XYZ file of C-alpha atoms in Angstrom:
495
model
C 0.000 0.000 0.000
C 1.283 3.454 -0.950
C 1.213 6.576 1.240
C 0.639 4.675 4.474
C 1.166 7.860 6.490
C -1.928 9.359 4.811
C -4.283 6.695 6.174
C -6.939 7.509 8.747
C -6.994 5.578 12.032
C -10.096 3.676 10.853
C -8.531 2.727 7.499
C -5.235 1.722 9.132
C -7.043 -0.363 11.770
C -8.969 -2.255 9.085
C -5.838 -2.794 6.971
C -3.918 -4.050 10.030
C -6.692 -6.530 10.870
C -6.771 -7.853 7.311
C -3.004 -8.261 7.280
C -2.650 -5.846 4.323
C -0.134 -3.810 6.292
C 1.850 -4.096 9.536
C 2.272 -1.540 12.284
C 6.023 -1.669 11.592
C 5.390 -0.542 7.989
C 3.001 2.214 9.086
C 5.519 3.416 11.659
C 8.418 3.466 9.167
C 6.302 5.432 6.675
C 5.612 8.072 9.334
C 9.223 8.171 10.592
C 10.437 8.733 7.013
C 7.921 11.540 6.547
C 8.960 13.170 9.855
C 12.644 13.126 8.814
C 11.843 15.184 5.731
C 9.550 17.660 7.505
C 11.964 19.625 9.689
C 10.723 22.874 8.134
C 7.373 22.410 9.889
C 8.935 22.352 13.370
C 6.209 19.935 14.498
C 8.238 17.139 16.155
C 10.664 18.341 18.828
C 11.735 15.085 20.522
C 12.119 12.009 18.310
C 11.640 8.464 19.660
C 12.174 6.214 16.605
C 13.612 3.233 18.514
C 10.782 3.216 21.051
C 8.300 3.552 18.173
C 9.754 0.530 16.350
C 9.622 -1.565 19.538
C 5.989 -0.561 20.172
C 5.077 -1.332 16.552
C 6.653 -4.788 16.792
C 4.694 -5.513 19.981
C 1.498 -4.239 18.334
C 1.980 -6.546 15.341
C 2.243 -9.526 17.695
C -0.974 -8.504 19.459
C -2.813 -8.100 16.162
C -1.645 -11.548 14.998
C -2.817 -13.035 18.294
C -6.260 -11.517 17.743
C -6.047 -9.437 20.934
C -6.014 -5.942 19.493
C -8.033 -2.867 20.525
C -8.878 -0.291 17.839
C -5.799 1.874 18.512
C -3.371 -1.054 18.362
C -0.516 -0.363 15.948
C -1.545 3.245 15.207
C 1.430 5.724 15.070
C 0.732 8.912 17.040
C 2.429 12.160 17.977
C 2.261 13.204 21.646
C 2.049 16.878 22.661
C 5.014 17.917 24.806
C 2.630 18.700 27.699
C 2.111 14.970 28.405
C 4.681 13.380 30.699
C 6.217 10.356 28.972
C 8.508 8.102 30.982
C 12.188 8.557 30.154
C 11.424 10.967 27.282
C 11.930 14.763 27.568
C 8.662 16.402 28.634
C 9.274 20.106 28.981
C 6.035 21.884 27.962
C 8.114 23.767 25.344
C 9.756 25.728 28.179
C 13.416 26.286 29.014
C 12.611 25.988 32.710
C 11.955 22.251 32.230
C 15.000 21.646 30.007
C 16.424 18.209 30.638
C 13.368 16.976 32.568
C 12.660 13.302 31.842
C 9.759 12.026 33.980
C 9.985 8.733 35.830
C 6.279 8.164 35.219
C 3.744 8.090 32.375
C 0.651 10.323 32.123
C -2.661 8.480 32.391
C -3.643 9.397 28.815
C -0.419 8.111 27.258
C -0.539 5.007 29.498
C -4.021 4.214 28.213
C -3.024 4.775 24.596
C 0.095 2.617 24.946
C -1.897 -0.082 26.780
C -4.225 -0.062 23.760
C -1.186 -0.698 21.530
C -0.657 2.797 20.096
C 2.837 3.763 18.888
C 4.582 7.002 19.946
C 6.613 8.590 17.149
C 7.845 11.461 19.323
C 6.858 14.638 21.160
C 5.176 17.582 19.460
C 5.771 21.330 19.547
C 3.400 23.660 21.405
C 3.159 27.114 22.972
C 5.161 27.342 26.210
C 3.072 25.859 29.046
C 0.157 25.876 26.559
C -0.042 29.676 26.769
C -0.599 31.013 23.277
C -2.774 30.913 20.170
C -0.089 30.758 17.481
C 2.719 28.412 18.634
C 5.124 31.378 18.693
C 5.935 31.155 22.426
C 7.731 27.801 22.233
C 11.296 27.340 23.489
C 11.840 25.136 20.409
C 10.883 27.848 17.936
C 7.723 28.141 15.853
C 5.654 25.293 14.530
C 4.561 26.061 10.966
C 1.235 25.404 9.252
C 1.571 23.049 6.241
C -1.051 25.204 4.461
C -0.078 28.329 2.551
C -2.116 31.127 1.025
C -2.587 30.744 -2.724
C 0.418 32.242 -4.515
C 2.089 33.302 -1.261
C 5.049 31.563 0.423
C 4.629 33.350 3.786
C 4.771 30.956 6.763
C 1.420 30.694 8.579
C 0.625 29.754 12.165
C -0.857 26.305 12.791
C -2.674 27.837 15.795
C -1.966 27.216 19.444
C -1.258 25.910 21.867
C -1.442 22.472 20.170
C 0.234 23.836 17.028
C 2.728 20.998 16.591
C -0.074 18.431 16.918
C -2.203 20.220 14.315
C 0.694 20.672 11.889
C 1.792 17.018 12.211
C -1.700 15.613 11.579
C -2.464 17.992 8.689
C 0.878 17.171 7.023
C 0.351 13.398 7.488
C 3.451 13.006 9.679
C 1.363 10.838 12.018
C -2.106 9.307 11.873
C -3.330 11.379 14.847
C -2.024 13.304 17.846
C -2.896 14.208 21.411
C -3.764 17.799 22.234
C -4.885 19.759 25.270
C -7.480 22.518 25.413
C -7.609 25.214 28.122
C -9.319 27.960 26.104
C -9.456 26.524 22.586
C -6.009 24.933 22.171
C -7.368 21.840 20.381
C -10.193 23.448 18.427
C -8.490 26.607 17.129
C -5.419 24.791 15.673
C -7.722 22.115 14.189
C -9.688 24.856 12.385
C -6.482 26.545 11.168
C -5.098 23.321 9.648
C -8.187 21.603 8.233
C -8.357 18.723 10.729
C -10.794 17.624 13.465
C -10.262 18.270 17.180
C -12.535 17.533 20.118
C -12.333 18.885 23.663
C -14.319 16.474 25.857
C -16.405 17.405 28.902
C -14.226 18.529 31.829
C -13.493 15.368 33.837
C -14.011 12.913 30.952
C -10.250 12.506 30.371
C -7.709 12.298 33.201
C -5.373 15.259 33.708
C -2.867 13.229 35.733
C 0.642 13.507 34.303
C -0.282 16.428 32.027
C 1.762 19.513 32.935
C -0.793 21.938 34.393
C -1.679 25.376 33.053
C -5.133 26.166 34.537
C -6.440 23.159 36.420
C -10.158 23.984 36.284
C -10.028 24.501 32.501
C -7.420 22.033 31.114
C -8.720 18.998 29.237
C -6.967 16.609 26.850
C -8.441 15.313 23.615
C -7.597 13.823 20.205
C -6.594 15.701 17.042
C -7.388 13.578 14.006
C -8.007 13.552 10.266
C -11.765 13.103 10.566
C -14.682 12.661 12.983
C -14.617 8.837 12.964
C -10.961 8.874 14.015
C -11.787 11.366 16.789
C -14.436 8.950 18.092
C -12.046 5.967 18.029
C -9.165 7.782 19.722
C -11.328 9.600 22.288
C -12.693 6.290 23.559
C -9.130 5.071 24.207
C -8.248 8.291 26.084
C -11.339 8.423 28.345
C -12.084 6.676 31.614
C -12.112 7.201 35.368
C -8.735 7.777 37.022
C -8.481 7.725 40.846
C -5.235 9.754 40.532
C -7.247 12.758 39.227
C -9.788 14.067 41.753
C -11.793 15.744 38.952
C -12.030 12.570 36.844
C -15.635 11.416 36.386
C -16.583 7.870 37.309
C -18.696 7.288 34.230
C -18.856 4.431 31.731
C -17.171 5.216 28.396
C -19.480 4.456 25.478
C -18.406 3.127 22.093
C -18.328 6.532 20.399
C -17.693 5.097 16.933
C -20.828 2.943 17.122
C -22.859 6.115 17.698
C -21.837 7.615 14.311
C -25.039 7.008 12.346
C -25.164 10.426 10.667
C -28.876 10.550 11.496
C -29.690 13.876 13.182
C -33.358 14.152 12.196
C -35.318 15.933 14.891
C -32.215 17.227 16.684
C -32.395 20.842 17.828
C -29.352 22.924 16.876
C -28.963 26.298 18.589
C -27.494 29.329 16.816
C -26.363 31.872 19.462
C -26.977 35.474 18.435
C -24.147 36.741 20.684
C -21.545 35.019 18.481
C -22.274 37.454 15.642
C -19.361 39.730 16.457
C -18.790 43.221 15.072
C -16.196 43.133 12.331
C -16.434 39.359 11.817
C -15.117 38.543 8.316
C -17.815 37.897 5.734
C -16.291 34.498 4.863
C -16.812 33.334 8.477
C -20.444 34.585 8.407
C -20.995 32.733 5.117
C -19.381 29.529 6.428
C -21.615 29.626 9.507
C -24.750 30.194 7.401
C -23.788 27.324 5.062
C -23.163 25.002 8.031
C -26.568 25.912 9.449
C -28.214 25.055 6.101
C -26.342 21.728 5.929
C -27.634 20.669 9.354
C -31.142 21.819 8.416
C -30.992 19.781 5.200
C -29.914 16.742 7.272
C -33.176 17.001 9.224
C -32.154 19.085 12.234
C -34.320 21.893 13.590
C -32.501 25.234 13.746
C -33.308 27.393 16.778
C -32.097 30.935 17.509
C -30.788 31.051 21.089
C -29.267 33.583 23.458
C -26.166 33.157 25.632
C -26.245 36.656 27.167
C -23.055 36.442 29.238
C -20.869 35.471 26.258
C -19.528 39.029 25.996
C -17.852 38.614 29.400
C -16.205 35.282 28.533
C -12.805 36.561 27.343
C -12.149 38.898 30.294
C -13.366 36.198 32.690
C -11.059 33.620 31.103
C -8.074 35.982 31.153
C -8.522 36.486 34.901
C -9.159 32.858 35.893
C -6.576 31.157 33.624
C -3.600 33.381 34.640
C -4.614 33.123 38.309
C -4.477 29.317 38.141
C -1.274 29.478 36.071
C 0.374 31.687 38.676
C -0.437 29.087 41.319
C 0.532 26.061 39.190
C 3.814 27.523 37.927
C 5.048 28.494 41.408
C 6.562 24.987 41.642
C 9.186 25.793 38.969
C 11.771 27.318 41.262
C 15.087 25.772 40.273
C 15.196 23.611 43.395
C 13.929 20.173 42.443
C 14.158 19.700 38.670
C 14.597 21.606 35.433
C 16.670 24.724 34.908
C 18.587 26.497 37.701
C 20.322 29.820 37.062
C 24.033 30.339 37.759
C 24.419 32.444 40.878
C 26.929 35.143 41.761
C 28.842 35.172 45.044
C 26.584 36.355 47.804
C 23.334 35.434 46.010
C 20.770 33.819 48.269
C 17.625 31.765 47.672
C 15.589 34.833 46.636
C 18.090 35.692 43.866
C 18.128 32.030 42.807
C 14.315 32.043 42.385
C 14.327 35.386 40.574
C 17.113 34.553 38.143
C 15.886 31.010 37.441
C 12.348 32.120 36.636
C 13.511 35.133 34.610
C 15.737 32.877 32.466
C 13.442 29.858 32.318
C 10.076 31.426 31.472
C 9.354 33.171 28.168
C 7.661 36.574 27.932
C 4.092 35.313 27.506
C 4.372 32.982 30.504
C 5.905 35.805 32.574
C 3.070 38.102 31.528
C 0.374 35.633 32.556
C 2.061 34.717 35.843
C 2.263 38.416 36.740
C -1.377 39.048 35.769
C -2.414 35.965 37.763
C -0.424 36.977 40.820
C -1.920 40.477 40.629
C -5.567 39.289 40.487
C -4.943 36.934 43.424
C -3.251 39.558 45.580
C -4.920 40.730 48.789
C -6.204 44.069 47.495
C -7.582 42.757 44.199
C -8.794 39.209 44.940
C -12.452 40.225 45.294
C -12.382 42.862 42.566
C -10.997 40.489 39.920
C -10.728 36.803 40.781
C -13.907 36.383 42.837
C -15.903 38.485 40.385
C -14.603 36.389 37.469
C -15.655 33.202 39.266
C -19.182 34.596 39.669
C -19.393 35.550 35.989
C -18.128 32.065 35.069
C -21.118 30.632 36.947
C -23.457 32.870 34.919
C -21.827 31.745 31.635
C -22.335 28.110 32.671
C -25.944 28.844 33.621
C -26.615 30.321 30.148
C -25.710 26.974 28.602
C -27.716 25.002 31.183
C -30.829 27.054 30.414
C -30.413 26.546 26.668
C -29.959 22.783 27.047
C -32.979 22.675 29.390
C -35.037 24.032 26.463
C -34.234 20.857 24.524
C -31.272 22.114 22.459
C -29.020 19.166 21.516
C -25.993 21.061 20.179
C -24.897 24.621 19.422
C -23.261 25.647 16.121
C -20.737 28.519 16.072
C -17.635 29.540 14.118
C -14.445 27.953 15.504
C -12.182 30.973 14.890
C -12.657 34.625 13.887
C -10.404 34.157 10.813
C -8.336 31.688 8.822
C -4.703 31.044 9.845
C -2.653 34.236 10.007
C 1.032 34.679 9.225
C 3.732 33.973 11.813
C 4.890 37.312 13.183
C 1.803 39.149 11.892
C 0.381 39.648 15.380
C 2.756 41.806 17.385
C 3.803 40.680 20.845
C 3.325 44.323 21.811
C -0.459 43.808 21.506
C -1.340 40.602 23.360
C -5.064 41.522 23.337
C -5.239 41.026 19.549
C -3.842 37.518 20.026
C -6.229 36.763 22.912
C -9.206 37.616 20.672
C -8.462 34.435 18.697
C -10.092 32.531 21.560
C -13.348 34.479 21.418
C -15.493 31.533 20.194
C -13.806 28.799 22.215
C -13.243 29.966 25.812
C -16.923 29.754 26.851
C -16.782 25.972 26.364
C -13.889 25.633 28.840
C -15.453 28.013 31.362
C -18.657 25.912 31.294
C -16.802 22.555 31.186
C -18.684 21.447 28.056
C -17.599 19.242 25.134
C -16.773 21.066 21.890
C -15.560 19.897 18.493
C -14.056 21.817 15.563
C -14.106 20.414 12.041
C -13.246 21.835 8.616
C -16.220 22.752 6.426
C -14.777 25.069 3.776
C -11.923 27.256 2.551
C -11.468 31.002 2.245
C -10.675 33.009 -0.896
C -6.955 32.229 -0.448
C -7.546 28.481 -0.204
C -7.025 28.190 3.562
C -9.246 25.888 5.636
C -12.035 27.283 7.796
C -13.744 25.400 10.605
C -17.029 25.379 12.482
C -17.525 24.452 16.128
C -20.267 22.331 17.657
C -20.855 22.551 21.419
C -22.613 19.621 23.096
C -24.386 18.740 26.305
C -22.136 17.638 29.189
C -21.051 13.964 28.949
C -22.801 13.529 25.580
C -19.691 13.368 23.385
C -21.249 10.489 21.419
C -24.222 12.599 20.367
C -21.932 15.576 19.630
C -19.647 13.414 17.468
C -22.668 12.119 15.540
C -23.865 15.672 14.810
C -20.321 16.554 13.731
C -20.291 13.426 11.537
C -23.502 14.547 9.789
C -21.989 18.018 9.214
C -18.745 16.465 7.950
C -20.656 14.281 5.462
C -22.616 17.291 4.200
C -19.571 19.586 3.930
C -17.468 16.963 2.115
C -14.193 18.729 2.983
C -11.296 16.821 1.340
C -8.749 19.579 0.649
C -5.135 18.921 1.649
C -2.144 21.281 1.802
C 0.236 21.282 -1.183
C 3.552 19.822 -0.066
C 6.283 22.500 0.063
C 8.343 21.326 3.082
């Protein structure tokens, strides 16, 4: 079989079962592709020997007839997931040289299911960013380019390396994490599918923390069926994570019927932003018509507190980051600054953190420390928590009216050029999360999938937001939209 790296998880699984291909062959095809794709900056730690050993073990399991769906599937793992004996540094210099002695729950479950790890993927430092420009490894680059223009584009963030690797067929799928849109926004920018599950559906244990009440891991895949297959392998109760839900994990793939007749799809009027590009408006209208044609009922809804979502997120997330990142002090692991004679522990902390953290992480830690400080705790942090409750209540009221899913744009634009958004204006960058942060604040499942392209040939995505714990139903609605949209475009290979 040619172009093995271009297979979907579902197609590879079926070919492996039939004996048409081996996991070793799939893995070699991906490793070869990765070697020639340095220009994308997607893979930052390579594990070819471990991958070959895992592939060999997977082939034995498949031959023995004891193979789960993910067995033998080559994946990329975001650098936020701790992987035993492999550098796991959250794209930050402060964790340089850190090799965990343990495996995150998500990667453990994937490896137990027989998945193969090709290596670790680039990301924004500590998952703080929307363009993958804050990484200690340098930028990840989008495999897509504007028609007739060689300018390098962002793959989105923070899971930019994951998005770039999947879109460029360097791996069959990848893990991502989503704190304010970090799975869904890069998926939309690169023409792939990404789902953020309900908060608590996937264990956070062993994933380097950014904002603990918002972080959630999920799959980034080539289509909706693959997202369903991989999500099932990642889910499940974990006693090591106190927020992990003790709920049965359904067979998500079996729920993909494509039948959404009678489903109620909400269209929130507050998502019609001033200055939204016409191509995003058009995409949204076309998606609405596709769902209507598939038999769904379209209902106009209101989520009145949406306008407060971004400021609320940018108080709560930095506050939690400030608390979580306090542990990186140069004492136990990672980077420690060189000290001058007479320097004490205070200077050691100051110098280590100044050298180890990039500007965006420093900015968010300082904002977070400020909003948690004695004089401002009530004015900012407590008020943001109250508004978060109101945002969550908006969704609860809409779902109580019988709405099954909500359709919105995934991003306010197509992928923009690397360096186009100045670091001097972080607010412009933060606005990229305008359609995605509400889902994290409310703890809901959300999925982004490609449904069209803009005038310059770049992919554009729509987002579906589902009821809590009903990922199966959400995936089925996304499947119906995917079938109707028929998106098959791929980036032209230039790397």
